[in-house]
mmCIF file of C-alpha atoms (C1' of nucleotides) in Angstrom:
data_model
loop_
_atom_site.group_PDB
_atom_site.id
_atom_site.type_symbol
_atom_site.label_atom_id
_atom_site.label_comp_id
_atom_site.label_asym_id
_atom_site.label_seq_id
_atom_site.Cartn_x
_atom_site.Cartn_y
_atom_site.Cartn_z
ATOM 1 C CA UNK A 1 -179.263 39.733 50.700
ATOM 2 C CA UNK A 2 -178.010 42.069 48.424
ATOM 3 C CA UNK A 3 -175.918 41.441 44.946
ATOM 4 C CA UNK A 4 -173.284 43.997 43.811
ATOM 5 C CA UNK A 5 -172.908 44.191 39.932
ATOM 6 C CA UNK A 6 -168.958 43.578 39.754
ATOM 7 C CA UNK A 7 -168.940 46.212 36.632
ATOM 8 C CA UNK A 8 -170.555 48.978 38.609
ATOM 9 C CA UNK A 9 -168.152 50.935 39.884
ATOM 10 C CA UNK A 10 -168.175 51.087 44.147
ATOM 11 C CA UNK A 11 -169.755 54.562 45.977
ATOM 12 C CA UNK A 12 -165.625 54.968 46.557
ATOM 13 C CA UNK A 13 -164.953 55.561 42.850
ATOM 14 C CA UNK A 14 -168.210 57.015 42.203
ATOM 15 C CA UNK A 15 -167.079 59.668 44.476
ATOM 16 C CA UNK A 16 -163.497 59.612 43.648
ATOM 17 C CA UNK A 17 -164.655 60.899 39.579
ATOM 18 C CA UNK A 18 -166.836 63.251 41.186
ATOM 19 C CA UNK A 19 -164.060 65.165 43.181
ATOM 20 C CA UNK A 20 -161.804 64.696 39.791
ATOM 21 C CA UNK A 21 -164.310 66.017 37.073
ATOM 22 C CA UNK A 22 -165.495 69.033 40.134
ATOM 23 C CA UNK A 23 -161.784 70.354 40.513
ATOM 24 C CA UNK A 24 -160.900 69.798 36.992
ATOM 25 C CA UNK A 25 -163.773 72.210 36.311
ATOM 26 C CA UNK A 26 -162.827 74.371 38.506
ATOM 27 C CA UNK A 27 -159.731 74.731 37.694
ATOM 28 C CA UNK A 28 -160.476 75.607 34.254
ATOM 29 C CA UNK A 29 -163.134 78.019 35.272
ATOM 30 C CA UNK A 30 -160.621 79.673 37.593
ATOM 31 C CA UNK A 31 -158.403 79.873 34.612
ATOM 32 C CA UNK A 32 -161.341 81.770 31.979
ATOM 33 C CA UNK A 33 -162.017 83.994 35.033
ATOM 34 C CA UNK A 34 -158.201 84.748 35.342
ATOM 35 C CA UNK A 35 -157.692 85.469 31.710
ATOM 36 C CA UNK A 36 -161.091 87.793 31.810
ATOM 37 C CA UNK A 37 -159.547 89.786 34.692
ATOM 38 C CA UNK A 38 -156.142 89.898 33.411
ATOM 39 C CA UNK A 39 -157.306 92.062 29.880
ATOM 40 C CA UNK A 40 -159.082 94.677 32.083
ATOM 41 C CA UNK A 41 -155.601 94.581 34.448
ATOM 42 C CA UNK A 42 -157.220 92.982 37.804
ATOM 43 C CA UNK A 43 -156.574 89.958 39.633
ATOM 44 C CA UNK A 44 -159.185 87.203 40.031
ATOM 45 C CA UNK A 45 -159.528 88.706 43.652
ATOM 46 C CA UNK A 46 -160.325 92.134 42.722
ATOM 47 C CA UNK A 47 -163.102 90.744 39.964
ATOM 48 C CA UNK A 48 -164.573 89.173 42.795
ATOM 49 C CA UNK A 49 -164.531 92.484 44.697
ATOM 50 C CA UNK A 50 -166.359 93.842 41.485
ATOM 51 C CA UNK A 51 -169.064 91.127 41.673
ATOM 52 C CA UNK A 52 -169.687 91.290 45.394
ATOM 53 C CA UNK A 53 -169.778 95.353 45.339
ATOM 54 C CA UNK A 54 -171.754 95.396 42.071
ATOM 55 C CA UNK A 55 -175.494 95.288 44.235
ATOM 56 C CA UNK A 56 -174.058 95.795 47.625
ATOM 57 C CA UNK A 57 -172.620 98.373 49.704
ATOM 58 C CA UNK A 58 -171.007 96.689 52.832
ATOM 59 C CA UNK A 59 -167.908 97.605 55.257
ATOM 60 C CA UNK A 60 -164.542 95.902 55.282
ATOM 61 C CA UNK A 61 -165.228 93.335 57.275
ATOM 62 C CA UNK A 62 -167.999 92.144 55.647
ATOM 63 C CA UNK A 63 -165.439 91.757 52.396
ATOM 64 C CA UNK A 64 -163.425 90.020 54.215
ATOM 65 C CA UNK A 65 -165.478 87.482 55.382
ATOM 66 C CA UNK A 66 -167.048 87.123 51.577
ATOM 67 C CA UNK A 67 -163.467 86.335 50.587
ATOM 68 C CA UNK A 68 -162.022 84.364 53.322
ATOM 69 C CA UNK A 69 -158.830 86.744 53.295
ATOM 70 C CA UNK A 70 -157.648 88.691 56.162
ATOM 71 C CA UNK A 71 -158.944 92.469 57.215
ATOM 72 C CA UNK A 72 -155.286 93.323 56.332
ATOM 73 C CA UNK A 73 -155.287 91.781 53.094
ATOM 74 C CA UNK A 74 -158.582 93.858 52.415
ATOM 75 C CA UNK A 75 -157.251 97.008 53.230
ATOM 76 C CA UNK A 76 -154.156 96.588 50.466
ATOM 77 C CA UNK A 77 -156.998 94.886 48.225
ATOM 78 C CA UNK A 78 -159.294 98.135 48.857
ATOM 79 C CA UNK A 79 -156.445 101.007 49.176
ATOM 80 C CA UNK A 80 -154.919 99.551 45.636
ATOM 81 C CA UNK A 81 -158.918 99.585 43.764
ATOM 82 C CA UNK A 82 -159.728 103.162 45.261
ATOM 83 C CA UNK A 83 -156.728 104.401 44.223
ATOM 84 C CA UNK A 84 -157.317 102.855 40.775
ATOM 85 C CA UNK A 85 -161.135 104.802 40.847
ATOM 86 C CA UNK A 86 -162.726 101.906 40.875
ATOM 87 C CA UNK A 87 -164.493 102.040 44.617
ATOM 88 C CA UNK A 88 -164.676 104.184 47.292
ATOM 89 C CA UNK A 89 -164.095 104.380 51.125
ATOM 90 C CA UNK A 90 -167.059 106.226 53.324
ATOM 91 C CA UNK A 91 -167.744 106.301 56.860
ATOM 92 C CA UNK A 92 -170.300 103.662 58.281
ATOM 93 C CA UNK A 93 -173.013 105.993 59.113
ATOM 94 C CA UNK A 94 -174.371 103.172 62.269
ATOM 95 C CA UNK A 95 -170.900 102.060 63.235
ATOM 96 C CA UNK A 96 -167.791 104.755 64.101
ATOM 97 C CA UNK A 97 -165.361 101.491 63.798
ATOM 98 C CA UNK A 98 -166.436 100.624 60.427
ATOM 99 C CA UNK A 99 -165.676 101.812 57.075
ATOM 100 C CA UNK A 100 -167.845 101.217 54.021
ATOM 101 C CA UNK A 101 -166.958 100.621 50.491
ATOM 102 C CA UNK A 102 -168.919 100.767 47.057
ATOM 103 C CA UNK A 103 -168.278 101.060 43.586
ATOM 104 C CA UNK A 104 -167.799 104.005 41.691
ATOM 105 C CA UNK A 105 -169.811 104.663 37.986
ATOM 106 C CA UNK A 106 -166.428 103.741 36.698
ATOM 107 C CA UNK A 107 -166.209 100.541 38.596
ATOM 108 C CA UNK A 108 -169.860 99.416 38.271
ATOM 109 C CA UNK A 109 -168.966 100.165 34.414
ATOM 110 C CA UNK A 110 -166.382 97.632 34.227
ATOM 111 C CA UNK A 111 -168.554 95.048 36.640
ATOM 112 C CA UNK A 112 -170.844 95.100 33.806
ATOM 113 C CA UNK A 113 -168.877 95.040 31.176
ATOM 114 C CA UNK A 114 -167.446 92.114 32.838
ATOM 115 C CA UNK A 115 -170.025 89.942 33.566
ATOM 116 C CA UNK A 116 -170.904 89.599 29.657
ATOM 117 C CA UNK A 117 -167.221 89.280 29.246
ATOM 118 C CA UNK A 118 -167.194 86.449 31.680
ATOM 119 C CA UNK A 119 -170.399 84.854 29.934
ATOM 120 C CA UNK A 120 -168.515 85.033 26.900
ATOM 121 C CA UNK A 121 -165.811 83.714 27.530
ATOM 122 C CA UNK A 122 -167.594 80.087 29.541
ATOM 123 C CA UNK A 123 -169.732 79.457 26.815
ATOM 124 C CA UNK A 124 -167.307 77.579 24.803
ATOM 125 C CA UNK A 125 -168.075 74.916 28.272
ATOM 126 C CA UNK A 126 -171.403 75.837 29.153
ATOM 127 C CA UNK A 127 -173.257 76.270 25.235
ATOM 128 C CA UNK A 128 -172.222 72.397 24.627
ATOM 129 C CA UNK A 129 -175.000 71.459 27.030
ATOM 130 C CA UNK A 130 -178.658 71.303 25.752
ATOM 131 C CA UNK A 131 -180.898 73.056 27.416
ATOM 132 C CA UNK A 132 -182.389 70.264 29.846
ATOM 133 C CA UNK A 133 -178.987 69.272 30.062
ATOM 134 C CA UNK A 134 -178.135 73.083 31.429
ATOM 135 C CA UNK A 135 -180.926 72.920 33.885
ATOM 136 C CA UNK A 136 -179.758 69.864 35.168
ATOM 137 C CA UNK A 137 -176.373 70.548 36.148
ATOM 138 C CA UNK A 138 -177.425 73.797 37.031
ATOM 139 C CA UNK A 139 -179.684 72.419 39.568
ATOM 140 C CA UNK A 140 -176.998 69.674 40.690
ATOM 141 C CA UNK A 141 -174.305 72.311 41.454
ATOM 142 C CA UNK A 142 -176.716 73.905 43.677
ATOM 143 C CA UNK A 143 -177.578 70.845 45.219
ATOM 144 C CA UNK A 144 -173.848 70.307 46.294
ATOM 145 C CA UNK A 145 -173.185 74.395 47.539
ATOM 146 C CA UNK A 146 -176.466 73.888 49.355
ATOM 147 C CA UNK A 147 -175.146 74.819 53.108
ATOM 148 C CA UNK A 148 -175.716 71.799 55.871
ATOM 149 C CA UNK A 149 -178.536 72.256 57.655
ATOM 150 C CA UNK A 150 -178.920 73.764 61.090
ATOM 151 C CA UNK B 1 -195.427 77.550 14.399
ATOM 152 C CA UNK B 2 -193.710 77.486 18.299
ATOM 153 C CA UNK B 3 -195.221 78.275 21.357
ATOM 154 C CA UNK B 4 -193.139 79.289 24.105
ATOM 155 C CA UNK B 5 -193.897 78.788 27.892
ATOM 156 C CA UNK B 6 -193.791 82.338 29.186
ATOM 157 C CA UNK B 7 -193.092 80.534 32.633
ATOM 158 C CA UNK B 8 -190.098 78.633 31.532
ATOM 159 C CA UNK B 9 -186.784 80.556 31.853
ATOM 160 C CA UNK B 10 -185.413 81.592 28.261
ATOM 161 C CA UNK B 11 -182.196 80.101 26.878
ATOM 162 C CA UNK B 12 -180.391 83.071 28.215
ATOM 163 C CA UNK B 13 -181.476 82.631 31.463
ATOM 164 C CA UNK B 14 -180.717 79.244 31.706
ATOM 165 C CA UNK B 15 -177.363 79.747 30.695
ATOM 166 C CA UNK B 16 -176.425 82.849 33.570
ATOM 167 C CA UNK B 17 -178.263 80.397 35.732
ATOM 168 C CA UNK B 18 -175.673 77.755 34.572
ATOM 169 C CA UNK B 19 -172.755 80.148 34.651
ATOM 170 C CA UNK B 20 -173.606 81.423 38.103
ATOM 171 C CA UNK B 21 -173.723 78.195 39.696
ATOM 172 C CA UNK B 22 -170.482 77.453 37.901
ATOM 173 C CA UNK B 23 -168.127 80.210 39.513
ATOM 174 C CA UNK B 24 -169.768 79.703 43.014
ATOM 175 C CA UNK B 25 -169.042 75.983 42.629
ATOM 176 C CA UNK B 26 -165.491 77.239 41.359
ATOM 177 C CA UNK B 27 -164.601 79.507 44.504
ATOM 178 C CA UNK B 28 -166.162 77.067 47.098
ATOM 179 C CA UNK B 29 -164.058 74.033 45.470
ATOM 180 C CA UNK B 30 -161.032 76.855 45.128
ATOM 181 C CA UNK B 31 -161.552 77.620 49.025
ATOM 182 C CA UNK B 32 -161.534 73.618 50.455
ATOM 183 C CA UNK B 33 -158.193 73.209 47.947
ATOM 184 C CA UNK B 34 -156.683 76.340 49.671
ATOM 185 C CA UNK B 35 -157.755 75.148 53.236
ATOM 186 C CA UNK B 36 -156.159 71.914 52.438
ATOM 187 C CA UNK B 37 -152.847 73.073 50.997
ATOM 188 C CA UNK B 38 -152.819 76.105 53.536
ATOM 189 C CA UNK B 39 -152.970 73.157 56.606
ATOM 190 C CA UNK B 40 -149.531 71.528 55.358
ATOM 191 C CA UNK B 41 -148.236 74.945 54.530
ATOM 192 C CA UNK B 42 -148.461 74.856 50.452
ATOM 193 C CA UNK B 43 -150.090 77.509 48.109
ATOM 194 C CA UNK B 44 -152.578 76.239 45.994
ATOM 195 C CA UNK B 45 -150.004 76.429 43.125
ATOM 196 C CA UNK B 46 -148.062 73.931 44.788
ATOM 197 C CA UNK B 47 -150.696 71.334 45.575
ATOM 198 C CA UNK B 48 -150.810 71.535 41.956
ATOM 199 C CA UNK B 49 -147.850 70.580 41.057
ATOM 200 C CA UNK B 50 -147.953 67.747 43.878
ATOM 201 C CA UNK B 51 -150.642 66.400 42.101
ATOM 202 C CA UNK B 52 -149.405 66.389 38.374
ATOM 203 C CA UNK B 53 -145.618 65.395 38.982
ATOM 204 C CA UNK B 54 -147.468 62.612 41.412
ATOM 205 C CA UNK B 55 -147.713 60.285 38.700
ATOM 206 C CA UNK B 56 -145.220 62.057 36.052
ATOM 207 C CA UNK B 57 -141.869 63.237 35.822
ATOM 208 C CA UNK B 58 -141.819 66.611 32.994
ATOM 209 C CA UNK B 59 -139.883 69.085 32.216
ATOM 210 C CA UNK B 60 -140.115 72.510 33.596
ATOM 211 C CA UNK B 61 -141.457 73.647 30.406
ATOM 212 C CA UNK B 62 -144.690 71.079 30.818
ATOM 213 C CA UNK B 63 -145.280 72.092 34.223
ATOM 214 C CA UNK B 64 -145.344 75.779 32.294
ATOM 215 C CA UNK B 65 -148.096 74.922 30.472
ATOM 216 C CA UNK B 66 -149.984 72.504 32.589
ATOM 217 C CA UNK B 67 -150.732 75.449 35.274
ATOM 218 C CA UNK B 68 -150.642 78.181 32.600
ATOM 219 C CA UNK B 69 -147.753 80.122 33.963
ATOM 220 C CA UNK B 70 -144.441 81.815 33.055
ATOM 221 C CA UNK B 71 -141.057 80.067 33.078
ATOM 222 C CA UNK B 72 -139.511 81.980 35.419
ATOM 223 C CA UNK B 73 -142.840 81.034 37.871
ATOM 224 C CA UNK B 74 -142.144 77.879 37.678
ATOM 225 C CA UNK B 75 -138.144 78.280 38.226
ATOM 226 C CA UNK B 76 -139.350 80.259 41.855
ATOM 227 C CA UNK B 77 -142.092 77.578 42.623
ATOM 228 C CA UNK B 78 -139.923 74.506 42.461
ATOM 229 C CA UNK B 79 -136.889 76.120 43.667
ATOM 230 C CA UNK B 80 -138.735 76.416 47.070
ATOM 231 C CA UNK B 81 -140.405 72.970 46.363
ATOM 232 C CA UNK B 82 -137.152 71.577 46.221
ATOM 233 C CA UNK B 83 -135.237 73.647 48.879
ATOM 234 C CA UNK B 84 -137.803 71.799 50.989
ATOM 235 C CA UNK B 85 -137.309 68.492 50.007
ATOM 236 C CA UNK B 86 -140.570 67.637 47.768
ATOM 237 C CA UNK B 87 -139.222 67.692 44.644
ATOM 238 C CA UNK B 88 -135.614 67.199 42.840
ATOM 239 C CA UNK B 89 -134.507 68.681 39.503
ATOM 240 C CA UNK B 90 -132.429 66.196 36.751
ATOM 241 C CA UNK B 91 -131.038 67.203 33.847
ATOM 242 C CA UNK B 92 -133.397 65.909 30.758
ATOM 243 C CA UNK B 93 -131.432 62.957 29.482
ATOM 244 C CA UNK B 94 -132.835 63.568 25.831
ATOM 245 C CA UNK B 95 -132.777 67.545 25.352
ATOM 246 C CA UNK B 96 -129.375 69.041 26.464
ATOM 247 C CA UNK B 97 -131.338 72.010 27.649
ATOM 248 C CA UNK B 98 -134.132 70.420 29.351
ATOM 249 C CA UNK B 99 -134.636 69.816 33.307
ATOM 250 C CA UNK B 100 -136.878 67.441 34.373
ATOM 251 C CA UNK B 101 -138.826 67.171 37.909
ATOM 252 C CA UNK B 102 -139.956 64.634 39.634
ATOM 253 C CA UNK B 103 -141.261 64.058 43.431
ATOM 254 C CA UNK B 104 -139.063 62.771 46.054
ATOM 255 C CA UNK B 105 -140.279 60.173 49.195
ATOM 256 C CA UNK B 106 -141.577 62.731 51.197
ATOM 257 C CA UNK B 107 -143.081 64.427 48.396
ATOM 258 C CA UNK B 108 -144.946 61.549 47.279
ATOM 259 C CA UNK B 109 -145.969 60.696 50.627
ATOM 260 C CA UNK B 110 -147.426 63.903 50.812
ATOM 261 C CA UNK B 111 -148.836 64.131 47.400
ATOM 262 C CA UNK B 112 -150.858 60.516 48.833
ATOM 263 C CA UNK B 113 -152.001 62.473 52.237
ATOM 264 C CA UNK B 114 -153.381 65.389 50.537
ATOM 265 C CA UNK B 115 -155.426 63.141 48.357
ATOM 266 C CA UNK B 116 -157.446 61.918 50.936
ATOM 267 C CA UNK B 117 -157.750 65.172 52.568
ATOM 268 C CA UNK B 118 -158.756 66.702 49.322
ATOM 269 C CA UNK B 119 -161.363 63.487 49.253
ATOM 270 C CA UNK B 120 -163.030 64.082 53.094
ATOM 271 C CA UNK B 121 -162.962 67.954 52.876
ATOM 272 C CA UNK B 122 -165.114 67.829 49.571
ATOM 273 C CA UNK B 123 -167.146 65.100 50.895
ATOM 274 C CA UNK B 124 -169.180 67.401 52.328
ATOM 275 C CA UNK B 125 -169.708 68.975 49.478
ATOM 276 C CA UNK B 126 -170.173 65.730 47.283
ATOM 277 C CA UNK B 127 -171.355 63.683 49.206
ATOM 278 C CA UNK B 128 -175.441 64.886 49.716
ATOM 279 C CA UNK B 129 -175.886 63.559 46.608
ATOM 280 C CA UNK B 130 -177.285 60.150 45.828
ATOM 281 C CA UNK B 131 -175.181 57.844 43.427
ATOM 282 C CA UNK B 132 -176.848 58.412 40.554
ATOM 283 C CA UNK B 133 -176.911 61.815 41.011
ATOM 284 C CA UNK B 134 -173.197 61.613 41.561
ATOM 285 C CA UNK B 135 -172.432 59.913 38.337
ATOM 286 C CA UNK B 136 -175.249 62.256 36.637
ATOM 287 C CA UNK B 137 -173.254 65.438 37.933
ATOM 288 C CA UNK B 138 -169.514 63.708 36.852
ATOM 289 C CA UNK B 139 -170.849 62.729 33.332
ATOM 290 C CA UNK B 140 -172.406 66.409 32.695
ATOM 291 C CA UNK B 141 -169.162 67.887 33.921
ATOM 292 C CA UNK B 142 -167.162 65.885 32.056
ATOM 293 C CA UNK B 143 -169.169 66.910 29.053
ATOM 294 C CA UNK B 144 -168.183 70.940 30.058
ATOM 295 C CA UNK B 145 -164.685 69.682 30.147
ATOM 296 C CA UNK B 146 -164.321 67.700 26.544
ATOM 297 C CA UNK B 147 -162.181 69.928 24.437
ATOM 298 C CA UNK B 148 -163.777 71.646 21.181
ATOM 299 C CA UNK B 149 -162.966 68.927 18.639
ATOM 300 C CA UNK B 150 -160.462 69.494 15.698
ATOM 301 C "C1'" DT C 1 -163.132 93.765 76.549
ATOM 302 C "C1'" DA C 2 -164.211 93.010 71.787
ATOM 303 C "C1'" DT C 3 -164.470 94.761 67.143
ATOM 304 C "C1'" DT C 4 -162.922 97.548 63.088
ATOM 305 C "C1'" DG C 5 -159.548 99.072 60.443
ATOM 306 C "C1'" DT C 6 -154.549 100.464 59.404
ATOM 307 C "C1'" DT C 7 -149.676 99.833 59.204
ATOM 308 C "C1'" DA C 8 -145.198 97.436 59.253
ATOM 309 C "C1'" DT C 9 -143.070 93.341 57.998
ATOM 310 C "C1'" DA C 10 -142.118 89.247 55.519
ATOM 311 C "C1'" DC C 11 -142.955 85.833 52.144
ATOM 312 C "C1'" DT C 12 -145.090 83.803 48.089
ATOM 313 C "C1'" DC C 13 -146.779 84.292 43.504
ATOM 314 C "C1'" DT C 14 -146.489 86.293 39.222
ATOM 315 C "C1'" DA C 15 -144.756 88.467 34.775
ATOM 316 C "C1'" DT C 16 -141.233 91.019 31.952
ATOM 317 C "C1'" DA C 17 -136.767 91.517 30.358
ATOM 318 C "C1'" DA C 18 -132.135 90.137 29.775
ATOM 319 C "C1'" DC C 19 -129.100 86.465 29.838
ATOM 320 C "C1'" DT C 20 -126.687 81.618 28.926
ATOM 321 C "C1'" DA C 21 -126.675 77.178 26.956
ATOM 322 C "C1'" DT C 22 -128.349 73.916 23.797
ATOM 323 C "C1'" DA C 23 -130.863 72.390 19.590
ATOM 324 C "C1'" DT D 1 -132.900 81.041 14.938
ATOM 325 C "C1'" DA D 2 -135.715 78.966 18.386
ATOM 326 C "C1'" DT D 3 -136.252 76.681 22.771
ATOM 327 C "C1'" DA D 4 -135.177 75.737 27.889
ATOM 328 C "C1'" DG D 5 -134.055 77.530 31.938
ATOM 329 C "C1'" DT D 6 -132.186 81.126 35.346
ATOM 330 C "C1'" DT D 7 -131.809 85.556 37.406
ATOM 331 C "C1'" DA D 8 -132.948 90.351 38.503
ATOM 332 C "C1'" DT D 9 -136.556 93.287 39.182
ATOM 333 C "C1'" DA D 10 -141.013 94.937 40.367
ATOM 334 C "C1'" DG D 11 -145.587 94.633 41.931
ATOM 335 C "C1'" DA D 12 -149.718 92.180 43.766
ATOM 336 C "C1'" DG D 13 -151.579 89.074 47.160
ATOM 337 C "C1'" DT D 14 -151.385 87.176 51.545
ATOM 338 C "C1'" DA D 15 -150.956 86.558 56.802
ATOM 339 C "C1'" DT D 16 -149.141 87.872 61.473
ATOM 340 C "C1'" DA D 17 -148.430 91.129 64.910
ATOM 341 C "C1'" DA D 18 -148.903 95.530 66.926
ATOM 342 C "C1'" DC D 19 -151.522 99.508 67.124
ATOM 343 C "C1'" DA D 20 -155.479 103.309 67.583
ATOM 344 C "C1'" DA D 21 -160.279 104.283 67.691
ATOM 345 C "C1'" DT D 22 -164.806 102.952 68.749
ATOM 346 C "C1'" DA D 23 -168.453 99.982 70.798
#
DNA sequence: TATTGTTATACTCTATAACTATA
DNA sequence: TATAGTTATAGAGTATAACAATA
C-alpha cells in the first residue's frame, strides 16, 4: 500500500514544469544566439554552419542531415556563405556525386570569434549557477539529449 | 593557501561544458517544436503565438515584444493567422490606436492539441529522468531563467 | 536504381522605410 | 511629438518537384 503526499505535486505536473522551464530556456537561448549572429550579419542557421564546419570538413549532405533542412535549402544556405568568403565548395575526392565544403581562414576567424561571443553573451544565465550547481545541470542536460538506446 | 585538483575541470571549463550542453539542448528542443508545428502546418513563430494569446488577449504591440520581432512581422504573421481562421483582430477598446488579438474556437482548440503533442514528443526527451531528477533539472533551469534583479 | 547536388518555383519570415491615425 | 499599426519592398530561409551526373 502506498500513500501519496497530497502537496507533492503528481509525475504529470512534475513533467508538465519540466517541458515549461526546458522550452522557456530554449527559447531564450535561441534568442542570445540570434542576437550574436545578427551583429556579425548571419542567421542563426548559418552560425550553426560555422560551428559544425569549424573542426569538420564534410559534403552537403552530411549538412543537411546535421541541420534537418533540405539538400535544396543547403545549397542556397552554402551558395549565399561562399559567396560571402566564408566557406568553400571542393570536389569529394572518394565520391564524383558529392561536393565538400569547409571554412575559409576568414570563416574559421569569425567561428572563433564567435564562440567567445556566444560565451559572452549566456553568461548573464549560466555565471548565476555555482559551480556544483554548473556541473549538475550540465550533466542533467546530457542525461536528457542522451540518444535511446539500440 | 588553496590547493587545486589538477583533475577537476577549471571554472572555465565547467562553464563551456555548461554552455555546450545548453545550445544542443536548445536546437534538439527547437527541432521537436518545429516537427510539431510543421505536422499541423505552422512555423515555429506561430506555435508561439498559439501559445501566448492561448490564455491572453494583447495588443499587436505585446506580441512585438513577447517574440522579439518587428511590427510589421507581426502585422504579416497574424494576417495569415487570421486569414486562416486562428485568430481575430479587435480594435483596443482603451487606446484608439491599439488592436488587440485574441484566439478564435478553432484556434484554441488547436492551441489545446499542440500542447499535448508538444508534451509526448518531448517525453522522450524528459522523460529518462527520475522525478527527482526532473524537479532537480526544472529548479536549476528556472534558476538560468530568473531575470538579473533591479 | 539510388544518391548527390542544382535549379526553378512558391511561400513564409523578417526588417527597413514611409505612411496614417491616434494619443 | 510619440506610439500603434499597415503597406511596400527586399532579401533570407525553407520545401517540393524536376533535373543531370555519378554510383
Amino acid at each position: 500500500m502506498t500513500f501519496t503526499d497530497p502537496a507533492a505535486p503528481s509525475a504529470d505536473t512534475a513533467q508538465q514544469e519540466l517541458i515549461s522551464a526546458l522550452v522557456r530556456a530554449s527559447f531564450a537561448t535561441t534568442a542570445v544566439l540570434s542576437r550574436v549572429a545578427a551583429e556579425h550579419d548571419l542567421s542563426l542557421t548559418q552560425l550553426r554552419v560555422l560551428a559544425i564546419l569549424r573542426d569538420r570538413r564534410v559534403r552537403l549532405s552530411d549538412l543537411a542531415d546535421y541541420l534537418g533542412l533540405d539538400k535544396s535549402t543547403i545549397s542556397g544556405l552554402v551558395d549565399r556563405a561562399e559567396k560571402r568568403g566564408l566557406l568553400q565548395r571542393a570536389p569529394n575526392p572518394a565520391d564524383g556525386r558529392a561536393t565538400d565544403v569547409f571554412l575559409t581562414a576568414e570563416g574559421m576567424q569569425l567561428a572563433d570569434l564567435g564562440e567567445g561571443k556566444i560565451a559572452r553573451s549566456l553568461s548573464p544565465m549560466t555565471g548565476k549557477l555555482t559551480r556544483a550547481e554548473t556541473i549538475r545541470l550540465t550533466a542533467l542536460l546530457e542525461h536528457v539529449l542522451k540518444q535511446k538506446g539500440p
